[in-house]
PDB file of C-alpha atoms and ligand atoms in Angstrom:
ATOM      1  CA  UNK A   1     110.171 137.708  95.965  1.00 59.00           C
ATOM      2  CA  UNK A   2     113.762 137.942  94.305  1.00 68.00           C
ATOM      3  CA  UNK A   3     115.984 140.995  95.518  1.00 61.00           C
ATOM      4  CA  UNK A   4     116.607 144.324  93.307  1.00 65.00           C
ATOM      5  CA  UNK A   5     119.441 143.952  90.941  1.00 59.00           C
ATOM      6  CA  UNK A   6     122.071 146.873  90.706  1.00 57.00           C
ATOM      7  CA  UNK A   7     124.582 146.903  87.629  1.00 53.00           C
ATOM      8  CA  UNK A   8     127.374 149.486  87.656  1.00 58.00           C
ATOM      9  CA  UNK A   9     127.430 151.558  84.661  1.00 66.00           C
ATOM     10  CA  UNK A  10     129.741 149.878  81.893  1.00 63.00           C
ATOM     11  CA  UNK A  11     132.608 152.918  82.915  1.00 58.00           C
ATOM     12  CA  UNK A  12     132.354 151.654  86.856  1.00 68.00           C
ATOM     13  CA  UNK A  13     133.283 147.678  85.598  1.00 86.00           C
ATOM     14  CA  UNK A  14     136.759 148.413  83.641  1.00 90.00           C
ATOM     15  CA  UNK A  15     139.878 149.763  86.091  1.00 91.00           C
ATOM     16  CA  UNK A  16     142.559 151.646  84.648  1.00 93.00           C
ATOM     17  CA  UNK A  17     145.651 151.404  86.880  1.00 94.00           C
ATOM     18  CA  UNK A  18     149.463 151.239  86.439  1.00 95.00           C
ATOM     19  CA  UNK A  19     151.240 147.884  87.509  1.00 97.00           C
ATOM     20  CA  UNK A  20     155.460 147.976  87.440  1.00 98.00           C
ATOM     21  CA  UNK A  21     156.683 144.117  86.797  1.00 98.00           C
ATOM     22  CA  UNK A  22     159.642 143.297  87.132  1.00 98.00           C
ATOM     23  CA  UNK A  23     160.921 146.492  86.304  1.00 97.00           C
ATOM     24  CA  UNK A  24     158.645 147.768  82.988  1.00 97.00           C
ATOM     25  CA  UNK A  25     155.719 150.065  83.598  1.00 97.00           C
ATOM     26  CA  UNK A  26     152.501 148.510  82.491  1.00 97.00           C
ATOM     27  CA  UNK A  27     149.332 150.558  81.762  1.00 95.00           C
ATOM     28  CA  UNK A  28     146.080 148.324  81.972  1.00 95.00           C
ATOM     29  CA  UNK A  29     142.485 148.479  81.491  1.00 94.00           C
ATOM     30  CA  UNK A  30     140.732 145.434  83.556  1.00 94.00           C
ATOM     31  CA  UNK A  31     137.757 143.990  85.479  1.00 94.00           C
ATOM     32  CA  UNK A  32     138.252 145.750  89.285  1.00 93.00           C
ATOM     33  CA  UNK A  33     137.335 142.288  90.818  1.00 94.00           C
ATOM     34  CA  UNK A  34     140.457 140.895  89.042  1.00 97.00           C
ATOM     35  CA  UNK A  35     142.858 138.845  91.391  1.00 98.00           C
ATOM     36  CA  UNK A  36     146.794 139.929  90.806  1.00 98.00           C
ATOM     37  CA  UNK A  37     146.729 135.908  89.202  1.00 98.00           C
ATOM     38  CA  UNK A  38     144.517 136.893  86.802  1.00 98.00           C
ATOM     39  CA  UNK A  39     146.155 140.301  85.927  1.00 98.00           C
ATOM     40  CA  UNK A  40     149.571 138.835  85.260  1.00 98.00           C
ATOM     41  CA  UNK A  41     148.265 136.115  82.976  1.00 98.00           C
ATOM     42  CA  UNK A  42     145.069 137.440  81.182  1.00 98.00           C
ATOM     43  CA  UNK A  43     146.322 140.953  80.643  1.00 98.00           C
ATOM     44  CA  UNK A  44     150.317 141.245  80.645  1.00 98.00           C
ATOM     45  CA  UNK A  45     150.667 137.692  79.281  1.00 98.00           C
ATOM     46  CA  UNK A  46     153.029 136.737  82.075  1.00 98.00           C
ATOM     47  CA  UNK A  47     152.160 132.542  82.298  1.00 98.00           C
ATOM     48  CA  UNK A  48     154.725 131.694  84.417  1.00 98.00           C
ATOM     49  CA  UNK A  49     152.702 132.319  87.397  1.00 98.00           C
ATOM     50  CA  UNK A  50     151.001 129.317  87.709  1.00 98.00           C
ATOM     51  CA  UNK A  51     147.341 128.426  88.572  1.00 96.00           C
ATOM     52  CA  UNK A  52     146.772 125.784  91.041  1.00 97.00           C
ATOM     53  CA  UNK A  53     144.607 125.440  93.939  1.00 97.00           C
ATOM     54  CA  UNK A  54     143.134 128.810  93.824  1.00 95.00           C
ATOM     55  CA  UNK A  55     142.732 128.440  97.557  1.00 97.00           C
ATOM     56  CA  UNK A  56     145.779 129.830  98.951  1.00 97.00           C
ATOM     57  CA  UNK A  57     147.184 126.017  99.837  1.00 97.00           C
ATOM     58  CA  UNK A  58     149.311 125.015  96.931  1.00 98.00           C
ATOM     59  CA  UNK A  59     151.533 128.162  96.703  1.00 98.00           C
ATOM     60  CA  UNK A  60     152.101 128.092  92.688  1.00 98.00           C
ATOM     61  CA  UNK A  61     150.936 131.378  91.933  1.00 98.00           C
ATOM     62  CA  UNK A  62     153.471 132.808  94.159  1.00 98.00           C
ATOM     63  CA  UNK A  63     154.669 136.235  93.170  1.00 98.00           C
ATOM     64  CA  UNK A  64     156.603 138.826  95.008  1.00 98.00           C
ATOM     65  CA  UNK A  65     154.808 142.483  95.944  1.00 98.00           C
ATOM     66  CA  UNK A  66     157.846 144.342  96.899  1.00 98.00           C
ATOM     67  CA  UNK A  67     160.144 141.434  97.640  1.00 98.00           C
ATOM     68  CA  UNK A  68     157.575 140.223  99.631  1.00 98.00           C
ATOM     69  CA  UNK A  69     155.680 136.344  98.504  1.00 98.00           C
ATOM     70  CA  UNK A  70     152.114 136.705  98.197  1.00 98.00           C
ATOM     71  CA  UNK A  71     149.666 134.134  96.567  1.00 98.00           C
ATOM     72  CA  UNK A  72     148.595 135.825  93.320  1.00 98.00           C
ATOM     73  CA  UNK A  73     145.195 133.974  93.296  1.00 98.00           C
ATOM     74  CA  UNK A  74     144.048 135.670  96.503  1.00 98.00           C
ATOM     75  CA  UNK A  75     145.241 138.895  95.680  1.00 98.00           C
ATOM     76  CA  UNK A  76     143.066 141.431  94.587  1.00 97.00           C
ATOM     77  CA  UNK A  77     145.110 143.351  91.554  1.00 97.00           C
ATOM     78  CA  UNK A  78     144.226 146.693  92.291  1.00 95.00           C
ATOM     79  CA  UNK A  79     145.682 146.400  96.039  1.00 96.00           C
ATOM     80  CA  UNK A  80     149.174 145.880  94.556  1.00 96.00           C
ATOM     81  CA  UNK A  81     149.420 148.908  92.004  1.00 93.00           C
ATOM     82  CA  UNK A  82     151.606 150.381  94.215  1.00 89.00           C
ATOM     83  CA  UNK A  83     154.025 147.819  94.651  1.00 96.00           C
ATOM     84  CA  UNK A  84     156.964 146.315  92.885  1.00 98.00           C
ATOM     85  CA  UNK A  85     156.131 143.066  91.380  1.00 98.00           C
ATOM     86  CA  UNK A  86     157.947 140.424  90.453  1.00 98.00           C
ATOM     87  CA  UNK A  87     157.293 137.687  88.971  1.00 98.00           C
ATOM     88  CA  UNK A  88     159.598 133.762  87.371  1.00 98.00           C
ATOM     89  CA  UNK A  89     159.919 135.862  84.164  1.00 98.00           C
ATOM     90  CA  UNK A  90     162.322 138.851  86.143  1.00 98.00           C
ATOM     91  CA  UNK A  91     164.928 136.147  87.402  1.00 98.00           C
ATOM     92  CA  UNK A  92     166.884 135.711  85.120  1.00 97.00           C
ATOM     93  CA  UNK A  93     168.899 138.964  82.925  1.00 94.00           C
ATOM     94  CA  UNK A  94     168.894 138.233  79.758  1.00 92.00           C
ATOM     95  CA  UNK A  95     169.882 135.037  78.998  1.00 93.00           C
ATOM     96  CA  UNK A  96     171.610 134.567  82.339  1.00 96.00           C
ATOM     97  CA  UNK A  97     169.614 132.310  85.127  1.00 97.00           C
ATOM     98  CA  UNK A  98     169.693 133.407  88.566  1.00 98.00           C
ATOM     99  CA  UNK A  99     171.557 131.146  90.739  1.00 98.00           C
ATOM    100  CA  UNK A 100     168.289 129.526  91.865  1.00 98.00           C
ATOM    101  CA  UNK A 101     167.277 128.588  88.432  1.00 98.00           C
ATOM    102  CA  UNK A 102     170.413 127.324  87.590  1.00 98.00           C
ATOM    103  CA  UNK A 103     170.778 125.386  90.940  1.00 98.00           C
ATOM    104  CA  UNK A 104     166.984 123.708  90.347  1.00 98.00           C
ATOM    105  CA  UNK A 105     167.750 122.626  86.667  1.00 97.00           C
ATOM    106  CA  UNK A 106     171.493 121.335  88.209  1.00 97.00           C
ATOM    107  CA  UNK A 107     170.136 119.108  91.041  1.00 97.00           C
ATOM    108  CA  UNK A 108     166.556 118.355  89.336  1.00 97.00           C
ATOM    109  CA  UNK A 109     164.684 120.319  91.832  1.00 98.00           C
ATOM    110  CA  UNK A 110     161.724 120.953  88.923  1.00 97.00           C
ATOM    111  CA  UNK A 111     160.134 117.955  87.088  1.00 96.00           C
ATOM    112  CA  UNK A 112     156.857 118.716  85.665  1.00 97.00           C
ATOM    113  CA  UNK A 113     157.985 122.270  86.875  1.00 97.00           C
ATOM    114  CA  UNK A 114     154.341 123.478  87.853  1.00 98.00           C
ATOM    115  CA  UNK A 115     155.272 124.259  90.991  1.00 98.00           C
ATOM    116  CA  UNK A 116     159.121 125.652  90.280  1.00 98.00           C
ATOM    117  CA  UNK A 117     157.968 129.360  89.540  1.00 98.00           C
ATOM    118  CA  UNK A 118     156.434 129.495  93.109  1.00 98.00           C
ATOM    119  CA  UNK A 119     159.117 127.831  94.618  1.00 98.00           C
ATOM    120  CA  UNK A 120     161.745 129.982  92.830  1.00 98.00           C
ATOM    121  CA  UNK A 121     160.238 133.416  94.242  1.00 98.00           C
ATOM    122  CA  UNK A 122     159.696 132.055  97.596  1.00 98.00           C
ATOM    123  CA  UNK A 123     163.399 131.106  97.405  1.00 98.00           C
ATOM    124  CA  UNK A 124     164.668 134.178  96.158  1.00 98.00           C
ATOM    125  CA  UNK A 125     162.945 136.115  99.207  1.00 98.00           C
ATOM    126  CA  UNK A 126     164.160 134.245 101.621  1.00 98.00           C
ATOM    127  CA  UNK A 127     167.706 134.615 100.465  1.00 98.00           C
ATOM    128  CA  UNK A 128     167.424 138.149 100.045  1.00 97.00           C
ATOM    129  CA  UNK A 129     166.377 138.764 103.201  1.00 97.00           C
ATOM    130  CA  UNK A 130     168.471 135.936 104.974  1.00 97.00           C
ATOM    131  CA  UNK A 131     171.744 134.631 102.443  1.00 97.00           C
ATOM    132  CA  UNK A 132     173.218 131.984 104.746  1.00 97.00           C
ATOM    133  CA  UNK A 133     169.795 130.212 105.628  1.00 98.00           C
ATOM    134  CA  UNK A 134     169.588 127.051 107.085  1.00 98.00           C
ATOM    135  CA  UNK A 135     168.121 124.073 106.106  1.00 98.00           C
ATOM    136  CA  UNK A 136     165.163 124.257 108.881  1.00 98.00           C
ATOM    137  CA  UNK A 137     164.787 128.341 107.399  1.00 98.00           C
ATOM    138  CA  UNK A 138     164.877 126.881 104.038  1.00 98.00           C
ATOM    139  CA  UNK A 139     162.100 124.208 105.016  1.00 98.00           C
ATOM    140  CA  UNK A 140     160.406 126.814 106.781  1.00 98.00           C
ATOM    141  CA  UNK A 141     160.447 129.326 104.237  1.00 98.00           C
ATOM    142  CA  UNK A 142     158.862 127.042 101.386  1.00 98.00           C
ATOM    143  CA  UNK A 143     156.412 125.550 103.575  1.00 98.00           C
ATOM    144  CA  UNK A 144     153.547 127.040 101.786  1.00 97.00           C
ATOM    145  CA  UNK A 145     154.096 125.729  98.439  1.00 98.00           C
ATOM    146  CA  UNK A 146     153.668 121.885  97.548  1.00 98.00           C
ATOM    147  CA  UNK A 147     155.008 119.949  94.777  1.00 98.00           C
ATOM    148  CA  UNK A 148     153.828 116.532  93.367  1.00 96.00           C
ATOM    149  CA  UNK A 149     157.081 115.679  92.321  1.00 97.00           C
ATOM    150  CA  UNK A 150     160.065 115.860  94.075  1.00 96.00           C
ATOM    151  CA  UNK A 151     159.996 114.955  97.439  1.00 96.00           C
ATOM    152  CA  UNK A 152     161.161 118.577  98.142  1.00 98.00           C
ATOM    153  CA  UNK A 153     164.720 117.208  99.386  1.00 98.00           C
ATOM    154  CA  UNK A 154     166.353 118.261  95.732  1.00 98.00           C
ATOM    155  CA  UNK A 155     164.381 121.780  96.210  1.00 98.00           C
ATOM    156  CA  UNK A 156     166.264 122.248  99.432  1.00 98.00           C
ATOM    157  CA  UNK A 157     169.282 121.428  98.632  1.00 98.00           C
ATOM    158  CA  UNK A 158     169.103 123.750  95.365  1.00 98.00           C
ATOM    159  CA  UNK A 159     168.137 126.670  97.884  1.00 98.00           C
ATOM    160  CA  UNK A 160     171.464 125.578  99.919  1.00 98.00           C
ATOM    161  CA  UNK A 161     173.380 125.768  95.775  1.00 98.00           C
ATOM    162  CA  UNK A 162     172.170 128.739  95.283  1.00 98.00           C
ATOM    163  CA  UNK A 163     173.216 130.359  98.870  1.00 98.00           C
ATOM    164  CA  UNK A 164     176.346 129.599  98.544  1.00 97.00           C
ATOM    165  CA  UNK A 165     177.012 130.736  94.743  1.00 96.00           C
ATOM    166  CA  UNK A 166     175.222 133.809  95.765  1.00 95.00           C
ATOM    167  CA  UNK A 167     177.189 134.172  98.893  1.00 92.00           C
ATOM    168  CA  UNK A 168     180.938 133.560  97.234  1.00 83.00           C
ATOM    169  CA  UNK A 169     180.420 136.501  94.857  1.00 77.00           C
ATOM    170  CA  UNK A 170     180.647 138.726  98.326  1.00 64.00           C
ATOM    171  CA  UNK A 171     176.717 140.497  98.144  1.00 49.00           C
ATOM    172  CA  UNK A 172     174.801 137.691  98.982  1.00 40.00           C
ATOM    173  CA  UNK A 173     172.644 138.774  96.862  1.00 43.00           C
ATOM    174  CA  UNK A 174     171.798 139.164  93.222  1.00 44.00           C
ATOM    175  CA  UNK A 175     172.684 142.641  92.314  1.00 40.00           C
ATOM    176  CA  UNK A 176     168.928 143.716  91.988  1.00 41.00           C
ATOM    177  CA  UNK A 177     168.554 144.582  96.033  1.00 38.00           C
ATOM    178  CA  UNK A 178     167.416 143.336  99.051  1.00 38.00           C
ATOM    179  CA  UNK A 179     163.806 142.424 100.181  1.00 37.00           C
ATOM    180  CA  UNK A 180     162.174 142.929 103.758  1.00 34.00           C
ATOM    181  CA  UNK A 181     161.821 138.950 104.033  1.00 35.00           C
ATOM    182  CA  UNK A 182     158.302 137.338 104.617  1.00 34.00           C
ATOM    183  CA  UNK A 183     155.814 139.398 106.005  1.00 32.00           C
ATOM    184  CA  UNK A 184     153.261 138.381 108.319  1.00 31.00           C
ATOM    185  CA  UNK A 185     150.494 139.947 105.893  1.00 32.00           C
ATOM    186  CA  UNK A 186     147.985 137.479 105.662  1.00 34.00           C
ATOM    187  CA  UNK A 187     148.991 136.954 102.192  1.00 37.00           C
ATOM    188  CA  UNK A 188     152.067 135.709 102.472  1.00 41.00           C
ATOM    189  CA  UNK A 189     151.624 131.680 102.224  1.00 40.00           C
ATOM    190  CA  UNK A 190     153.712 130.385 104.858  1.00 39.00           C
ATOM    191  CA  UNK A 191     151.947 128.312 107.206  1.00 35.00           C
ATOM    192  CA  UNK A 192     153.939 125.487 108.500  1.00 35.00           C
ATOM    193  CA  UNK A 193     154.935 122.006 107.461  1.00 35.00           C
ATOM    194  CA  UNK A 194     156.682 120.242 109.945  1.00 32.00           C
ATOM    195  CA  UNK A 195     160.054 118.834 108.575  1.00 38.00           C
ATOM    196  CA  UNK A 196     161.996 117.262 105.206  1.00 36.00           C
ATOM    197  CA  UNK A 197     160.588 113.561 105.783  1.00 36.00           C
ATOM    198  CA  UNK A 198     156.488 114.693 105.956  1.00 39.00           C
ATOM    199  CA  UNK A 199     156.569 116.509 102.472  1.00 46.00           C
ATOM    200  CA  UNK A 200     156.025 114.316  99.841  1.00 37.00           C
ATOM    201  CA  UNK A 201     153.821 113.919  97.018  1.00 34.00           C
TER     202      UNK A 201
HETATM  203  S1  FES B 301     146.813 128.824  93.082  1.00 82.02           S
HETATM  204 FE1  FES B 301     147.189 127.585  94.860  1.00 82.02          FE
HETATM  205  S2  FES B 301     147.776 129.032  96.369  1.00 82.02           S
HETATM  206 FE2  FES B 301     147.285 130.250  94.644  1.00 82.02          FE
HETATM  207  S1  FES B 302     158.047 119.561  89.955  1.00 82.02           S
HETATM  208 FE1  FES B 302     156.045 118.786  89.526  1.00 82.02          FE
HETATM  209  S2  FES B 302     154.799 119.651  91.091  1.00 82.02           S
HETATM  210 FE2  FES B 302     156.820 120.217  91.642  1.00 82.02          FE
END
């Protein structure tokens, strides 16, 4: 015998909520069940959050939730109306790159550049938390995002560019503020790959 089915009432399936990214208020009407991956690309038209694995292993649809990475695809949208988002299309200001964009297309850090978005934002928060990190904090720090391409070595060493641009102008930083650094949420992605030589494609 098959179990009762409940439907919501068509008001209970649409969510109203207010999302700021990367700086600009954004008033939307979605499906609750939505994941923050979904959100950004379906209804705000933001597709440079990529979608990958959908698993939480390949770390392309990393955004930031106040400074903060978080995989996208296993966030649920409506637990991050609250926070800051930001997302590839808030680096750069105007038509200026941020240092880390600049330093990837320099040393050739992003091929197919599937990955780079994710990679960029993981970047960015660990240099805004830490702006002189080193190469084992760099490894460290983008150990939850993979790339097919690369070999990763050229993504380092663009972090390491982009440190020390970022650190000659005096801040360390970009101008736009300082993030807490990875958080031990759960959905931040960092879980560990061991060192330069193991990460390949
Ligand atoms: S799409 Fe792969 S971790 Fe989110
Ligand atoms: S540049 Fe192609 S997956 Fe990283």
């Amino acid at each position: 015998m098959s179990q009762p089915v409940s439907i919501d009432p068509p008001a209970r399936q649409t969510a109203h909520a207010t999302f700021m990214v990367n700086g600009e208020r954004h008033e939307v009407s979605f499906a609750p069940q939505k994941t923050l991956l979904e959100l950004l690309r379906e209804d705000l038209a933001l597709t440079g959050t990529k979608h990958g694995c959908e698993l939480g292993e390949c770390g392309t649809c990393t955004v930031l939730a106040d400074g903060v990475p978080v995989l996208s695809c296993l966030a649920l949208a409506l637990a991050y109306r609250d926070c800051a988002i930001e997302t590839v299309e808030g680096m750069a200001r105007g038509n200026t790159l941020h240092p880390l964009q600049d330093a990837f297309a320099e040393l050739g850090a992003a091929q197919c550049g599937y990955c780079t978005p994710g990679f960029l934002l993981a970047a960015k928060a660990l240099l805004d938390a830490n702006p002189t990190p080193s190469r084992a904090e760099i490894v460290d720090a983008l150990s939850g995002n993979l790339c097919r391409c690369t070999g990763y070595l050229k993504i380092f060493e663009a972090v390491e560019r982009a440190a020390e641009r970022l650190g000659a102008r005096g801040s360390g930083l970009d101008g736009r503020g300082s993030g807490p650094g990875v958080r031990d949420s759960g959905t931040a992605h960092h879980g560990k790959l061991p060192d330069t030589e193991s990460r390949g494609p």
